[in-house]
Coordinates of C-alpha atoms in Angstrom, one line a residue:
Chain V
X1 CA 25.3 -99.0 -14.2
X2 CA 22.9 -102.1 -14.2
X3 CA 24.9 -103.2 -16.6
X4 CA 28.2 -103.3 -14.4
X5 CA 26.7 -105.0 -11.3
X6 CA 25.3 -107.3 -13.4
X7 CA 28.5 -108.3 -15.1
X8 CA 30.0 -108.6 -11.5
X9 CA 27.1 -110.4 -9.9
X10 CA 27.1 -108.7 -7.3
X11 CA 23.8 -106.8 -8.7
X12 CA 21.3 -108.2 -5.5
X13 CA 23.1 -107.3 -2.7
X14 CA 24.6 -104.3 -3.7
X15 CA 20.4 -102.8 -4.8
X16 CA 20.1 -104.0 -1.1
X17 CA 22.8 -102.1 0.2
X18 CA 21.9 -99.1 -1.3
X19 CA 18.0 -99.3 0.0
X20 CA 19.6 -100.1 3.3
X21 CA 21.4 -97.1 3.1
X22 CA 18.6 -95.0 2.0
X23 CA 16.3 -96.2 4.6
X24 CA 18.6 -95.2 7.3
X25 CA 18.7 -91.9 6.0
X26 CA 14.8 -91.8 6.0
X27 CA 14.4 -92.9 9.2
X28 CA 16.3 -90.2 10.7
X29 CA 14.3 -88.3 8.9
X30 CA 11.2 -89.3 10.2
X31 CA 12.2 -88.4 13.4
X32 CA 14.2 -85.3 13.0
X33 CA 12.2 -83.9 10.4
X34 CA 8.8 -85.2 9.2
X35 CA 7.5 -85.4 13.4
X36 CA 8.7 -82.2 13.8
X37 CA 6.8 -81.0 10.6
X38 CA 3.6 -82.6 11.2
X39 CA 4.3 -80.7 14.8
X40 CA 4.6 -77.4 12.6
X41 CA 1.3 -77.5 11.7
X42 CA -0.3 -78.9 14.6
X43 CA 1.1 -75.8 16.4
X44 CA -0.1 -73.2 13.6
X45 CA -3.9 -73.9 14.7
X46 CA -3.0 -74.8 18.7
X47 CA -2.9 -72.8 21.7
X48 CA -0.3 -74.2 23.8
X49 CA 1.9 -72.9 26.4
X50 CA 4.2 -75.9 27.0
X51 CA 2.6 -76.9 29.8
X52 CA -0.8 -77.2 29.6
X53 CA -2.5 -79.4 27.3
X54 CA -2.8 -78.1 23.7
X55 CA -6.5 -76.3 22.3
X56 CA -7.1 -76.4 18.7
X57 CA -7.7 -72.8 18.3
X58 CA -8.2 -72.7 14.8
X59 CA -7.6 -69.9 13.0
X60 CA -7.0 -67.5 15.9
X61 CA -3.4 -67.9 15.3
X62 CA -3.2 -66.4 12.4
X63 CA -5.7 -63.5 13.6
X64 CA -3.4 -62.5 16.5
X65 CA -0.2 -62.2 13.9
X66 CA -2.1 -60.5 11.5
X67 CA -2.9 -58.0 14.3
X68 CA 0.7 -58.4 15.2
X69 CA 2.6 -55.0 14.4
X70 CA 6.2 -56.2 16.3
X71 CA 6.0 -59.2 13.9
X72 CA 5.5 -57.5 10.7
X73 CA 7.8 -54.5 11.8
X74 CA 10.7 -57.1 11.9
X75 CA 10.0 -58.3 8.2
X76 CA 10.0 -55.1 7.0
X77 CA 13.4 -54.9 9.0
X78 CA 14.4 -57.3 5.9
X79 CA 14.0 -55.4 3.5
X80 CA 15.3 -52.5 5.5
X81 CA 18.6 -54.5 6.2
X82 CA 18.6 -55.7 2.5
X83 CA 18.4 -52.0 1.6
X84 CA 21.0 -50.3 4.2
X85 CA 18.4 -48.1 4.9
X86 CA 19.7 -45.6 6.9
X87 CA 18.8 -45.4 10.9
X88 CA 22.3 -45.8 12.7
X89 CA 21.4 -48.9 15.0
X90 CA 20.2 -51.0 11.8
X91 CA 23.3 -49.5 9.7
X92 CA 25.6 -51.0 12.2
X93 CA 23.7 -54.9 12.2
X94 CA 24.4 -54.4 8.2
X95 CA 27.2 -53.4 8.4
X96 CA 28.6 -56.1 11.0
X97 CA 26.7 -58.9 8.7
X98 CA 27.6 -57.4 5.7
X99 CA 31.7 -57.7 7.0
X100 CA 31.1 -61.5 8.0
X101 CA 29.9 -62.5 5.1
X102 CA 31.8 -60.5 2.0
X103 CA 34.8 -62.9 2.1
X104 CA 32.3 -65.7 1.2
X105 CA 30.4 -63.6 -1.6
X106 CA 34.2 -62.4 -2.7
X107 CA 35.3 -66.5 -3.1
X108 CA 32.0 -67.4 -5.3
X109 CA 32.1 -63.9 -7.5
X110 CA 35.8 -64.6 -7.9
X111 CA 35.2 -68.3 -8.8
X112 CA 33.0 -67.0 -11.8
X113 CA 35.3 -64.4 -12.9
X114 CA 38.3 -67.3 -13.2
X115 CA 36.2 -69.1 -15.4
X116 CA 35.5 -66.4 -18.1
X117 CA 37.2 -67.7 -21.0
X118 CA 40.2 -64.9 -22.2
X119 CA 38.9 -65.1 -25.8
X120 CA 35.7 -63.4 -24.8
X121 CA 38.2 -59.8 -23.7
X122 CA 40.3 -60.0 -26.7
X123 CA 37.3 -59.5 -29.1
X124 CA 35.9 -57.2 -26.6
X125 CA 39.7 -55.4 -27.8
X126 CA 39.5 -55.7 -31.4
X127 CA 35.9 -54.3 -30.9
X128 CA 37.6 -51.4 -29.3
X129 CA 34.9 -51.7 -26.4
X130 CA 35.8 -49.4 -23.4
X131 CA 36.3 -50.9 -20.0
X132 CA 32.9 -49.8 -19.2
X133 CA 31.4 -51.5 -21.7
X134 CA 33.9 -54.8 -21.2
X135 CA 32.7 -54.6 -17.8
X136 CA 28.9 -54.0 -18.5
X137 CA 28.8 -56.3 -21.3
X138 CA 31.1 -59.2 -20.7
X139 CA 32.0 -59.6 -16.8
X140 CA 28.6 -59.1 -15.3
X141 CA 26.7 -61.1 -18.1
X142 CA 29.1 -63.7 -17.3
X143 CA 29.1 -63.9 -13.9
X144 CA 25.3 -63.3 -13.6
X145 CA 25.3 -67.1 -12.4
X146 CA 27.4 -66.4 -9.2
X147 CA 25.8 -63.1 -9.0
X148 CA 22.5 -64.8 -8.6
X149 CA 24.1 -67.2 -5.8
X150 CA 25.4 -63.8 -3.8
X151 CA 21.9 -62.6 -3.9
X152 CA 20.0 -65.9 -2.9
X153 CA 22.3 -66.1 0.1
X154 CA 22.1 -62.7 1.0
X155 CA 18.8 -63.0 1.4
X156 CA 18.3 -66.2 3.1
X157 CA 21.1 -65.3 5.9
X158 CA 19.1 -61.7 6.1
X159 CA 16.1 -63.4 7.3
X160 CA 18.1 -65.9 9.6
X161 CA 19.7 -62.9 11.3
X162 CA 19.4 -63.7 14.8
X163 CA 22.9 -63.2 16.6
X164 CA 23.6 -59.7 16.0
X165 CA 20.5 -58.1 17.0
X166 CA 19.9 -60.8 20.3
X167 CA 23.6 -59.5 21.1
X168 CA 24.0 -56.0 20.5
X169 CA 20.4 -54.4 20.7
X170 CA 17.9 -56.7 21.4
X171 CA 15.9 -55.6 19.2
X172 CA 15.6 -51.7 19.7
X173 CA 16.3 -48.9 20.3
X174 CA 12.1 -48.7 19.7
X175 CA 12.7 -51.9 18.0
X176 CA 14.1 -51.1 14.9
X177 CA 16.4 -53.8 14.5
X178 CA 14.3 -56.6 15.4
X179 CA 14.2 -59.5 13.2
X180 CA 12.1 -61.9 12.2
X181 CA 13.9 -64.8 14.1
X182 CA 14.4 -63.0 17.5
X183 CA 10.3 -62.2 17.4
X184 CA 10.0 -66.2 17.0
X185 CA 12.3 -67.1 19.4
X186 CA 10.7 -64.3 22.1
X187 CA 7.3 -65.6 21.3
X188 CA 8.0 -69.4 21.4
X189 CA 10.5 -68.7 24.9
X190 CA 9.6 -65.7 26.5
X191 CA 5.8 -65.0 25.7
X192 CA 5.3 -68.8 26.1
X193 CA 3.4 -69.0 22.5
X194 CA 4.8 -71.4 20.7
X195 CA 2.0 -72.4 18.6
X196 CA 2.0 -68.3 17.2
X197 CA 5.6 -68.6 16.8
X198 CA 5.6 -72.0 14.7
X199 CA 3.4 -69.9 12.7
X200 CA 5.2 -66.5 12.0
X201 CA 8.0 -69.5 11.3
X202 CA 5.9 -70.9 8.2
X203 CA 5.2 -67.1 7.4
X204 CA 8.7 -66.1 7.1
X205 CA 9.8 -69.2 4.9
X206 CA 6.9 -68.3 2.5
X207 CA 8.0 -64.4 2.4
X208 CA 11.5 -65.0 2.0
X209 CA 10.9 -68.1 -0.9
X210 CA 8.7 -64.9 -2.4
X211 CA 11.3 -62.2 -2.3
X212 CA 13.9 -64.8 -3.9
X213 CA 11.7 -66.0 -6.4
X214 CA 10.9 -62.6 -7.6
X215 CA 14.8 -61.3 -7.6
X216 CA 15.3 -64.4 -9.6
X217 CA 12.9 -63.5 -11.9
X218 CA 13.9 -59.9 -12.1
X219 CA 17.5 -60.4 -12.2
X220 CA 18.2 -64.0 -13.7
X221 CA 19.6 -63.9 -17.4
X222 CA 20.6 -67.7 -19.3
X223 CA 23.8 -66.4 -20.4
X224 CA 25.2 -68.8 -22.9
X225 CA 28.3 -68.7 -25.6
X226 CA 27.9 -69.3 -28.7
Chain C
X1 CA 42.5 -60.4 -16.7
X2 CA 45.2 -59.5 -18.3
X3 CA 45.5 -55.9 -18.3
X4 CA 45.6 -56.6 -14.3
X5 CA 49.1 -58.2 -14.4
X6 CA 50.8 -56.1 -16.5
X7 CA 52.9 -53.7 -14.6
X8 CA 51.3 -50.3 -15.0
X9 CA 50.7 -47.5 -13.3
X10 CA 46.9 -48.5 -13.1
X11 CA 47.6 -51.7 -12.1
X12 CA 49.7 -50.5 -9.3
X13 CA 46.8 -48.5 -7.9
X14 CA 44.4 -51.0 -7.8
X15 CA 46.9 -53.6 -6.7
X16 CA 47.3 -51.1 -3.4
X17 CA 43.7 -49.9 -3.3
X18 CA 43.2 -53.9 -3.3
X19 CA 45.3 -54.7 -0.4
X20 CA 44.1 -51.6 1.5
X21 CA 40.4 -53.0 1.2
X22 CA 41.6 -56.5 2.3
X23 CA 43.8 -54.2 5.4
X24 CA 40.4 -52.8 6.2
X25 CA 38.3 -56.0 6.3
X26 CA 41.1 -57.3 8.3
X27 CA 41.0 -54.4 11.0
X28 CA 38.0 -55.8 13.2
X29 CA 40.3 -59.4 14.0
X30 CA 43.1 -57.2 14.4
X31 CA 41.8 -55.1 16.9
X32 CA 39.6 -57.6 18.7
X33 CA 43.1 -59.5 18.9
X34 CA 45.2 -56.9 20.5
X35 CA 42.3 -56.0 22.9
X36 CA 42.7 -59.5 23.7
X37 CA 46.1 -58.9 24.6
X38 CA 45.8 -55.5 27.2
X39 CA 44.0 -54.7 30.3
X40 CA 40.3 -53.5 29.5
X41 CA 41.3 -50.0 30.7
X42 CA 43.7 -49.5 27.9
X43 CA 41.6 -50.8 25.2
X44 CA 39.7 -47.6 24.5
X45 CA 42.8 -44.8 25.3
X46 CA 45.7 -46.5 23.5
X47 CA 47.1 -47.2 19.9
X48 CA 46.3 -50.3 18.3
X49 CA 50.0 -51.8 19.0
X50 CA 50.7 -50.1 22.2
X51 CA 49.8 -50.7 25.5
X52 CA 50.9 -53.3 28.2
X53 CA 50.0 -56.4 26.7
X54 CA 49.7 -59.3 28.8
X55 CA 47.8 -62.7 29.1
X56 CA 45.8 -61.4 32.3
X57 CA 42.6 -61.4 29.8
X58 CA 43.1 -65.5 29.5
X59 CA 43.4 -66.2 32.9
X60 CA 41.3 -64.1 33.9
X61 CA 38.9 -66.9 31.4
X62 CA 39.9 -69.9 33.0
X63 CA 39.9 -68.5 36.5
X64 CA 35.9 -67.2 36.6
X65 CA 34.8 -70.6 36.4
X66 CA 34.1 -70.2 39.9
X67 CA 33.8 -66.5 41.0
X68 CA 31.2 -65.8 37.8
X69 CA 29.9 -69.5 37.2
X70 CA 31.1 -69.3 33.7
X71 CA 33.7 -72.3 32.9
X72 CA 35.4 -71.3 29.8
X73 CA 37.8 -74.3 29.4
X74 CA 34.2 -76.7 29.7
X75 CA 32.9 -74.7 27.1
X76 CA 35.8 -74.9 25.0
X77 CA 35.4 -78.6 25.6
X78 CA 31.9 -78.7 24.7
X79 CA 32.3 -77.4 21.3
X80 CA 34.9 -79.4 20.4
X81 CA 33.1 -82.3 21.7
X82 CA 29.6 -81.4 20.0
X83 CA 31.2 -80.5 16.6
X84 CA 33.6 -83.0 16.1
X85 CA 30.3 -85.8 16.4
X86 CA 28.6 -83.8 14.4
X87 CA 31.1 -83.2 11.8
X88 CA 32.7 -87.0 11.8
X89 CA 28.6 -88.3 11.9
X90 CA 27.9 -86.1 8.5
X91 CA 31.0 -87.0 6.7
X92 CA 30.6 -90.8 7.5
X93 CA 26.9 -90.9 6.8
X94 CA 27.3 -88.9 3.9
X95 CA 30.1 -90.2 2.1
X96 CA 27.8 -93.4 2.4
X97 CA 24.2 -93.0 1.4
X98 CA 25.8 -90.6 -1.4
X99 CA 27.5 -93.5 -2.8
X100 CA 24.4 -95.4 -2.5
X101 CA 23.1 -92.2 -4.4
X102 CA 25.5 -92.1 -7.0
X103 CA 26.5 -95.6 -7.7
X104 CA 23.9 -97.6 -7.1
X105 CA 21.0 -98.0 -8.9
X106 CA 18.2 -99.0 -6.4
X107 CA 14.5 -98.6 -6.1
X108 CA 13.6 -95.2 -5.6
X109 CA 16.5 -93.7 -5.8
X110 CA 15.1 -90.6 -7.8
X111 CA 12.3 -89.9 -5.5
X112 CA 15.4 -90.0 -2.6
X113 CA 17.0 -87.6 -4.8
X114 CA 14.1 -85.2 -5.2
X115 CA 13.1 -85.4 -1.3
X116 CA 16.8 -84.1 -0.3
X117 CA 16.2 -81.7 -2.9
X118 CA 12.9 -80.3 -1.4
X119 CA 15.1 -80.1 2.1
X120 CA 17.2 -78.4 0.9
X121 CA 15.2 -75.5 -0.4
X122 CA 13.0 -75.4 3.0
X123 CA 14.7 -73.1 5.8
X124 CA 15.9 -75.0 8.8
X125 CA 14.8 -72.2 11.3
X126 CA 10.8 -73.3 10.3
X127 CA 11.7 -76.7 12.2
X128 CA 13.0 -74.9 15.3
X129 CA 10.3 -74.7 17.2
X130 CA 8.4 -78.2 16.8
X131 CA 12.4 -79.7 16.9
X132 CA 12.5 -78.1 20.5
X133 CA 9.1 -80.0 21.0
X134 CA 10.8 -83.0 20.4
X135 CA 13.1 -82.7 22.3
X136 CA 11.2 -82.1 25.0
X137 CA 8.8 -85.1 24.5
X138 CA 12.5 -87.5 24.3
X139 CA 13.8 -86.0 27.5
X140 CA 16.9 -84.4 25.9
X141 CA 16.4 -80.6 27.1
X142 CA 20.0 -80.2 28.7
X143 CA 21.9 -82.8 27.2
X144 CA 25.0 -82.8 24.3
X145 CA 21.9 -85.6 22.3
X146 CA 20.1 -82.3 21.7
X147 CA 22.8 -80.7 19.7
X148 CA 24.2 -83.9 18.7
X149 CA 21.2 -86.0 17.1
X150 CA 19.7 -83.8 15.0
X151 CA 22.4 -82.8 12.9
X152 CA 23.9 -86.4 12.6
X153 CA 23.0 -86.0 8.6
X154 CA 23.0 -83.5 6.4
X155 CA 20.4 -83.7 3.2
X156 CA 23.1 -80.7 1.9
X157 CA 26.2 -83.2 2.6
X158 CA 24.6 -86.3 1.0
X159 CA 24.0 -83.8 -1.9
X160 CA 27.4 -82.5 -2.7
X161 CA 29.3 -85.6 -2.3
X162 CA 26.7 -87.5 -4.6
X163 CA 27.4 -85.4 -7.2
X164 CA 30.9 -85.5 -6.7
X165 CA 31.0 -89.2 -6.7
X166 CA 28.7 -89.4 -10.1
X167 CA 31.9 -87.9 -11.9
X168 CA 34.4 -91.1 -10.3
X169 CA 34.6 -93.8 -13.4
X170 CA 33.2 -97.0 -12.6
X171 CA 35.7 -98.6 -13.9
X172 CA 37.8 -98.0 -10.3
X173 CA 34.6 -99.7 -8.4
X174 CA 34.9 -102.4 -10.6
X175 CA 38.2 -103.3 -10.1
X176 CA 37.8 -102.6 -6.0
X177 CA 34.8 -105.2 -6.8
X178 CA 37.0 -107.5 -8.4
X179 CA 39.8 -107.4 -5.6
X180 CA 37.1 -107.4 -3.5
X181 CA 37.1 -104.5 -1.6
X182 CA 34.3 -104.1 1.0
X183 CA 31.7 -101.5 1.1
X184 CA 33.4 -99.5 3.3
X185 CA 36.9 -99.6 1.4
X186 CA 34.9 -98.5 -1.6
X187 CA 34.1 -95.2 0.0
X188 CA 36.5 -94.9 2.3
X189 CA 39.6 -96.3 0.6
X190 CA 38.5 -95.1 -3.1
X191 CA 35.7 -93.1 -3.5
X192 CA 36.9 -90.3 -0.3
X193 CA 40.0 -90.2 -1.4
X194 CA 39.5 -89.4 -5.0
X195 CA 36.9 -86.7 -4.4
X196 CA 38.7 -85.3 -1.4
X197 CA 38.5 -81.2 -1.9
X198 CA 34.0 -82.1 -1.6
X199 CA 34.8 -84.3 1.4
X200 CA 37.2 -81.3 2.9
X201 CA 33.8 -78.8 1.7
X202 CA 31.3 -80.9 3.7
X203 CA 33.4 -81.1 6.7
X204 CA 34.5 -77.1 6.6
X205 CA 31.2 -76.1 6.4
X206 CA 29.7 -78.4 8.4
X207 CA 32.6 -77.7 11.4
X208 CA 32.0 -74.2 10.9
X209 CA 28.3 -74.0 11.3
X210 CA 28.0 -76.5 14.0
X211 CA 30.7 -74.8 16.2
X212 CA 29.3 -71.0 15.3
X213 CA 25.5 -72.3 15.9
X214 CA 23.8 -70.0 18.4
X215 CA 20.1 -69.6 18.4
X216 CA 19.9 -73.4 18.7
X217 CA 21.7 -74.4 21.3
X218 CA 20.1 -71.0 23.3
X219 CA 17.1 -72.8 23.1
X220 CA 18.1 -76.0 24.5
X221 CA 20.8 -75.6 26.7
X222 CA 20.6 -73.4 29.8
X223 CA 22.9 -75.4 32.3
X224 CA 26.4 -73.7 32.1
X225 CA 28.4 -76.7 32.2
X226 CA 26.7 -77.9 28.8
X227 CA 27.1 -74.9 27.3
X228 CA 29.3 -74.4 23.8
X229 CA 31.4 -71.7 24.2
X230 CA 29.3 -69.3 21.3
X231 CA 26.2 -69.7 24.1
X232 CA 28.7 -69.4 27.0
X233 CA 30.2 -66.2 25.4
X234 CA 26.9 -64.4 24.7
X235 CA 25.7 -65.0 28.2
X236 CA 28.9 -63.4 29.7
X237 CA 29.4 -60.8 27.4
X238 CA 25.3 -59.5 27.8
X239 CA 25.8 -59.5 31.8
X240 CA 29.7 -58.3 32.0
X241 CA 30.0 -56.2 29.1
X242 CA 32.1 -53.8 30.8
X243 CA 34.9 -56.6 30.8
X244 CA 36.0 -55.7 27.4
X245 CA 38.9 -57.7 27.8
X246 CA 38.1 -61.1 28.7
X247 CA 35.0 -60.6 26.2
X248 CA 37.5 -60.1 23.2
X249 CA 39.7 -62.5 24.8
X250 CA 37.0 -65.1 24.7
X251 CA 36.1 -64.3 20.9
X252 CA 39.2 -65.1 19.8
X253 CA 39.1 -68.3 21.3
X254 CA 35.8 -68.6 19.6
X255 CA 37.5 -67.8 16.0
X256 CA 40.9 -69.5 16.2
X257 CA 40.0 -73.1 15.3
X258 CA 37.7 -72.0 12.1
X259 CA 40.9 -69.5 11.3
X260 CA 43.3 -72.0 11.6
X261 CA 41.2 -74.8 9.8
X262 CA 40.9 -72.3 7.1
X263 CA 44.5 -71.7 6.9
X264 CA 45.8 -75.9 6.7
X265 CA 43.0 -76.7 4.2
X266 CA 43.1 -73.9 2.5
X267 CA 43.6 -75.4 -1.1
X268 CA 41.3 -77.7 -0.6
X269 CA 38.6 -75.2 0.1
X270 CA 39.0 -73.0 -2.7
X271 CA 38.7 -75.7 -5.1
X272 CA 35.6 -77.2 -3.3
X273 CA 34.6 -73.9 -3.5
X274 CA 34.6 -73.5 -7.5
X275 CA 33.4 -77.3 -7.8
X276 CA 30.3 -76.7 -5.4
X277 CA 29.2 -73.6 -7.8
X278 CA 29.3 -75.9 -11.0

């Protein structure tokens, strides 16, 4: 690469070009994302109702969530979604999810099955394996890549479920379908607390990077050919 | 797969059982499209494809913009104005700074590369709040800037087209260079054009999230006139559910652009599709 510019001599303006290109994109970022971080966790240890002038409250933050059984109900919902457990009103918010997203899970499954070499089934033949087997051994081995992917993103849109249950139950009935988003969002806009809710935000990221770096390790295989 | 296309009995099941699966996903559109098309008191009490089926349910739409203070055709407006900017913004800016990314070597170009990463693998929703702050503090509550600005780049776009445009030979730069091609006719002229299914990607999904975005502009839109039509929608179907009609009617106004987009770029997605997986 140096070598190219070089030969060109072009090599000073275009390094300039492409640090003045980078620096653009870091100076949205420091407004669009670092000021809003470094407002994340001012709010975690502030008591602040938007209108008043913000308290450092310290830790009392994360006292109130832990005491906070509508919060931690709604992450359980997570898992409850994740696991189609059965009460009807959840069944139906999986269901609906489920139904928006399987065309996208179908594409990326179907893009790893394309790529499975042919060779691999015709030994599976001569090896008289059974489609069972082909389909134990071979296929899901081989697309354990894009199954992986399907999982991940499962997941994440699981805990950004917000939509559905704002829409079609609010939450309840006895709030069984609320989510982890719609108790942020009620806390920051209704309840007024946004320094709890930037909070239970940080909380959720941290659960859901746990629950998808556990199914990783549980379920992740480096499949290779030989 | 090729047991699949050989003309069996077996295959014939599955073919069907396939097709009836696909039939079934189907049915929700279908049905939310036909209500569309009959008076709400015949949704419930008549076949799928009977019924008297009429426009009423549109102009009935466009017409309570001012007995129900909800204007539809605004709305419509307003998200085709908010995610067209947002979707030309990301494509420009991305195409861009991933050049910059993948063909020129400048200081600190790794450490870029590993801060988009770390974006990337934080969830947007923990910014919500604190963004809202923002917007506050600059005055934008109520305004197309707070659905617009934020989302003028995307770490995710700059991504996938950099590593897209690592695989374009240097050899075509060089000879732009030589003719001397801008900047801007490198990527625009070479570099877009040869790496067109990522471009098409970036823009899909990009178009797609920005027009079906909900919780955010909930937060920071509450005047009616500035609302996209997903926000407008929500608001009309929670307070006149019982207008099943003009409800569906309006959901399928909601889903025709990202249907029809599908349906022109098509090929173009599914190939993005497989590349973005690699």
């Amino acid at each position: 690469m140096k070598k190219f510019f070089s030969t060109i001599g072009g090599n000073i303006r275009d390094v300039h070009i492409g640090a003045l290109l980078a620096i653009s994109y870091l100076l949205f970022n420091v407004v669009f994302w670092a000021y809003p971080f470094i407002w994340l966790a001012i709010l975690s240890f502030t008591d602040w109702r938007f209108f008043d002038t913000p308290v450092f409250s310290g830790l009392k933050n994360i006292y109130i969530i832990l005491d906070d059984v509508e919060f931690w109900r709604s992450l359980w919902n997570v898992a409850r979604f994740l696991g189609y457990y059965i009460p009807m009103a959840m069944f139906s918010i999986s269901l609906m999810v489920t139904w928006k997203f399987v065309g996208y899970y179908g594409l990326i499954l179907y893009s790893g099955l394309v790529d499975i070499p042919k060779e691999i089934y015709d030994a599976a033949r001569l090896d008289n394996a059974t489609p069972l087997t082909r389909l134990l051994r071979v296929t899901l081995p081989m697309i354990n890549g894009q199954l992986i992917m399907v999982l991940i993103f499962a997941i994440t849109v699981a805990f950004g479920i917000f939509t559905e249950p704002y829409m079609m139950t609010g939450g309840g009935p006895l709030e069984s379908t609320n989510m982890p988003l719609l108790v942020m969002y009620e806390t920051a806009f209704s309840r007024l607390q946004p320094g709890r809710a930037a909070l239970m935000a940080i909380i959720i990221a941290l659960v859901s990077y746990a629950v998808i770096k556990i199914m990783r390790r549980a379920f992740e295989r480096n499949v290779e050919l030989v | 797969m090729n047991w699949l296309r050989k003309k069996t009995p077996g295959s014939w099941i599955i073919t069907i059982l396939m097709y009836g699966l696909a039939l079934t996903w189907l049915y929700p559109y279908i049905w939310m499209v036909m209500a569309s098309l009959k008076p709400t008191t015949e949704i419930y009490n008549t076949g799928l494809f009977s019924g008297h089926f009429t426009l009423e349910n549109y102009r009935f739409l466009f017409d309570s913009a001012e007995k129900l203070n909800r204007p539809f055709l605004k709305s419509l407006f307003n998200s085709f104005f908010i995610t067209l900017s947002v979707t030309g913004s990301v494509v420009v800016t991305s195409a861009f700074i991933a050049f910059a990314m993948a063909k020129i070597d400048f200081w600190g170009r790794e450490r870029l590369h590993n801060f988009i990463l770390f974006q990337m693998v934080l969830p947007g929703m923990m910014l919500t709040i604190p963004m809202f702050v923002l917007i506050r503090q600059l005055g934008l509550v109520n305004t197309y800037a707070a659905m617009i600005l934020p989302a003028m780049m995307s770490g995710w776009g700059i991504f996938m087209m950099s590593q897209a445009f690592k695989g374009t030979p240097n050899d075509y730069i060089d000879a732009a260079r030589l003719d001397r091609a801008s900047l801007w006719q490198i990527v625009f002229n070479l570099m877009v054009p040869l790496n067109k299914s990522i471009v098409a990607i970036v823009a899909l999904f990009t178009f797609t999230g920005t027009w079906d975005n909900f919780m955010w502009p909930l937060i920071v839109i509450s005047d009616v006139d500035k609302m996209p039509l997903s926000v407008l929608l929500a608001t009309f179907s929670k307070q006149y559910g019982m207008y099943v009609g003009p409800v569906m009617a309006g959901s399928v106004l909601q889903a025709l652009p990202l249907v029809l987009l599908f349906i022109v770029f098509r090929r173009y997605f599914l190939q993005g599709m497989s590349l973005s997986l690699k």
